[in-house]
Structure formats: structure tokens, C-alpha cells
Coordinates of C-alpha atoms in Angstrom, one line a residue:
M1 CA 0.0 0.0 0.0
H2 CA 1.2 3.5 -0.8
H3 CA -0.3 7.0 -1.1
H4 CA -0.4 9.5 -4.0
G5 CA -0.8 13.2 -3.5
Y6 CA -2.8 15.4 -5.9
A7 CA -3.2 19.2 -5.9
W8 CA -5.3 21.4 -8.2
T9 CA -5.8 25.1 -8.1
G10 CA -8.1 26.7 -10.6
P11 CA -11.2 28.7 -11.2
K12 CA -14.2 27.8 -9.0
H13 CA -16.5 27.8 -12.0
R14 CA -14.4 25.0 -13.5
F15 CA -14.5 23.0 -10.3
D16 CA -18.3 23.5 -10.2
Q17 CA -18.8 21.8 -13.6
D18 CA -19.4 18.5 -11.9
G19 CA -20.3 16.7 -15.2
S20 CA -16.7 16.7 -16.2
R21 CA -15.6 15.5 -12.8
R22 CA -17.5 12.2 -13.1
P23 CA -16.0 9.2 -14.9
P24 CA -17.7 8.5 -18.2
G25 CA -20.2 5.6 -18.5
L26 CA -21.6 5.6 -15.0
H27 CA -25.0 6.9 -16.3
P28 CA -25.0 6.8 -20.1
P29 CA -27.7 8.8 -21.8
L30 CA -30.9 7.0 -22.7
A31 CA -31.6 6.0 -26.3
G32 CA -33.3 8.8 -28.1
S33 CA -31.7 11.5 -25.9
R34 CA -31.3 15.0 -27.3
P35 CA -28.2 15.5 -29.5
E36 CA -26.8 18.1 -27.1
L37 CA -26.8 15.6 -24.3
L38 CA -25.2 12.9 -26.4
Q39 CA -22.5 15.4 -27.4
R40 CA -21.9 16.5 -23.8
C41 CA -21.5 12.8 -22.8
R42 CA -18.9 12.3 -25.6
D43 CA -17.1 15.5 -24.5
V44 CA -17.0 14.3 -20.8
A45 CA -15.8 10.8 -21.9
A46 CA -12.9 12.4 -23.8
E47 CA -12.1 15.0 -21.1
F48 CA -12.3 13.1 -17.8
P49 CA -9.3 10.7 -18.3
V50 CA -6.9 13.5 -19.3
S51 CA -8.1 16.5 -17.1
E52 CA -6.4 17.3 -13.8
V53 CA -9.7 18.8 -12.5
P54 CA -10.5 16.9 -9.3
P55 CA -13.0 14.1 -9.6
I56 CA -16.1 14.1 -7.4
Q57 CA -15.1 10.8 -5.8
T58 CA -11.6 11.0 -4.3
A59 CA -10.7 7.4 -5.4
H60 CA -11.3 8.4 -9.0
W61 CA -8.0 10.4 -8.9
L62 CA -6.5 7.0 -9.7
M63 CA -8.2 7.2 -13.1
K64 CA -6.5 10.4 -13.9
P65 CA -3.2 10.7 -15.8
P66 CA 0.0 9.7 -13.9
A67 CA 1.3 13.3 -14.6
A68 CA -1.4 14.5 -12.1
I69 CA 0.4 12.8 -9.2
R70 CA 2.4 15.3 -7.2
G71 CA 4.1 12.7 -5.1
T72 CA 4.0 9.0 -3.9
W73 CA 4.8 7.8 -0.4
E74 CA 4.9 4.5 1.3
E75 CA 4.4 6.0 4.8
P76 CA 1.4 8.0 5.7
E77 CA 3.5 10.5 7.7
R78 CA 5.5 11.5 4.6
A79 CA 2.3 12.0 2.6
V80 CA 0.9 14.1 5.4
A81 CA 4.1 16.1 5.5
W82 CA 3.6 17.0 1.8
M83 CA 0.0 18.0 2.6
K84 CA 1.1 20.2 5.5
K85 CA 3.6 21.9 3.2
Q86 CA 0.9 22.6 0.7
L87 CA -1.4 23.9 3.4
A88 CA 1.3 26.2 4.8
A89 CA 2.0 27.6 1.3
Y90 CA -1.6 28.5 0.7
A91 CA -2.9 29.3 4.2
P92 CA -2.1 33.0 4.1
R93 CA -4.4 33.3 1.1
F94 CA -7.4 31.3 2.5
D95 CA -10.7 33.1 2.4
S96 CA -11.7 32.1 5.9
P97 CA -9.6 33.4 8.9
A98 CA -10.4 30.1 10.7
Y99 CA -8.8 28.1 8.0
R100 CA -5.6 30.2 8.3
D101 CA -5.3 29.2 11.9
G102 CA -2.3 27.0 12.6
G103 CA -4.3 24.9 15.1
H104 CA -6.9 24.1 12.5
L105 CA -4.3 23.1 10.0
T106 CA -2.7 20.8 12.6
L107 CA -6.1 19.2 13.3
L108 CA -6.5 18.6 9.5
A109 CA -3.0 17.0 9.4
D110 CA -3.7 14.8 12.4
S111 CA -7.0 13.6 10.9
A112 CA -5.3 12.9 7.6
A113 CA -2.6 10.8 9.2
E114 CA -5.2 8.8 11.1
R115 CA -7.3 8.2 7.9
L116 CA -4.3 7.2 5.8
G117 CA -3.2 4.9 8.6
W118 CA -6.2 2.7 8.1
G119 CA -6.2 2.9 4.3
G120 CA -8.6 5.8 3.8
D121 CA -8.4 8.7 1.5
V122 CA -8.2 12.4 2.3
S123 CA -9.7 15.2 0.3
L124 CA -9.6 18.9 1.3
G125 CA -10.9 22.0 -0.5
F126 CA -10.3 25.7 0.2
Y127 CA -10.9 29.1 -1.3
P128 CA -7.4 30.7 -1.4
E129 CA -8.9 33.8 -3.2
R130 CA -12.3 34.0 -4.8
P131 CA -13.1 32.9 -7.4
A132 CA -10.2 30.3 -7.1
F133 CA -10.4 26.9 -5.5
L134 CA -7.7 24.7 -4.1
S135 CA -8.1 20.9 -4.0
L136 CA -5.7 18.7 -2.1
A137 CA -6.0 14.9 -2.0
L138 CA -4.1 12.0 -0.6
V139 CA -5.3 8.7 -2.2
T140 CA -4.4 5.3 -0.9
C141 CA -3.4 3.0 -3.6
S142 CA -2.9 -0.8 -4.2
P143 CA -5.6 -1.3 -3.2
N144 CA -7.9 1.7 -2.6
R145 CA -10.7 0.8 0.0
A146 CA -13.4 2.8 -1.9
A147 CA -12.5 1.4 -5.3
P148 CA -10.3 -1.7 -5.0
A149 CA -10.6 -2.5 -8.7
L150 CA -8.8 0.7 -9.8
A151 CA -5.2 0.1 -10.9
C152 CA -2.3 2.2 -9.7
P153 CA -1.7 5.0 -12.3
A154 CA 2.0 5.2 -11.4
R155 CA 2.6 1.5 -12.1
A156 CA 0.8 1.5 -15.5
P157 CA 3.2 0.8 -18.4
A158 CA 3.1 4.4 -19.7
A159 CA 3.3 6.0 -16.3
A160 CA 5.4 9.2 -15.9
T161 CA 7.7 9.7 -13.0
T162 CA 6.1 11.4 -10.0
R163 CA 7.1 14.9 -8.9

């Protein structure tokens, strides 16, 4: 078991387009659907696998391109250290004063370490500055509890090196 880290910062309106954040094929359009709906489904099917926009379900990060992985760690503590570094870098820009508080960030890190320790995933979202959105995720891999059938993206034949 290991953990992959993912980070995305982008426009909130892009994050809010939840259709492109769902894997294709979960709910295909019905026969006879409007052409616009069919085209949108085709667009989503083409976009989801290559887009770095966060998926709705945290485990679905494993379906994203290997280049989206920001780091891979065997030990939960190292994964959480990466997350803490990301939080520290963005905290001064968080929209909410409560989220900038060091005590709150420590609680998030402690909770993340506990969750990763039993094989869970961690997903955090913040507004560093409106209308921007920051998504951080730590995803347990090989296997993932929520989606054990998903393969490790870093161990796929065409996988890029992690950063």
C-alpha cells in the first residue's frame, strides 16, 4: 500500500462543472436523448481521463493521468508532511480566517494521518482567493478501499515519474 498526492488550483466555476468531474459511462444517456446531451457525454468521456480537475469521488483520482500525481509515499507520515507543506504555502491566502489558523491546520493533518493509517483517502478543499479553488487529495493505492478494482496509475506501463 502507498499514497499518491494530488493538488489542483483553478477557477471555482471550472470546479463546479461536476459533469466533467465524473468518470464516463456511469450513467449513459438513454436511447433517443437530445443530440446536445449525447455530445456532452462524448465530451466528458474524452475530457475526464486527461483532465487534472478533481474528480467528485476521491478514489477516482486513480483514473487520472499519472502526470497529475504530485508525489508518492509508502508511509502516511510522509504523505501528510507533503499535505502540510501545501497547506502552509496556501494558508495565508485562505478566504476564511479560521482556515488560516495553525491549530486548525494541525487538526487537519492529524486527521489525515489517522485516515491514511487505516487505508482511507483524504480530500480537502479551500478558497485561497475567490473565485479560485484549491483541492488537495491523498489517495491510498494498491488497493484503494473505496475502489479496489482501480489500478495504480503510477505503475501503469506508460506512467510518468512522479514529482
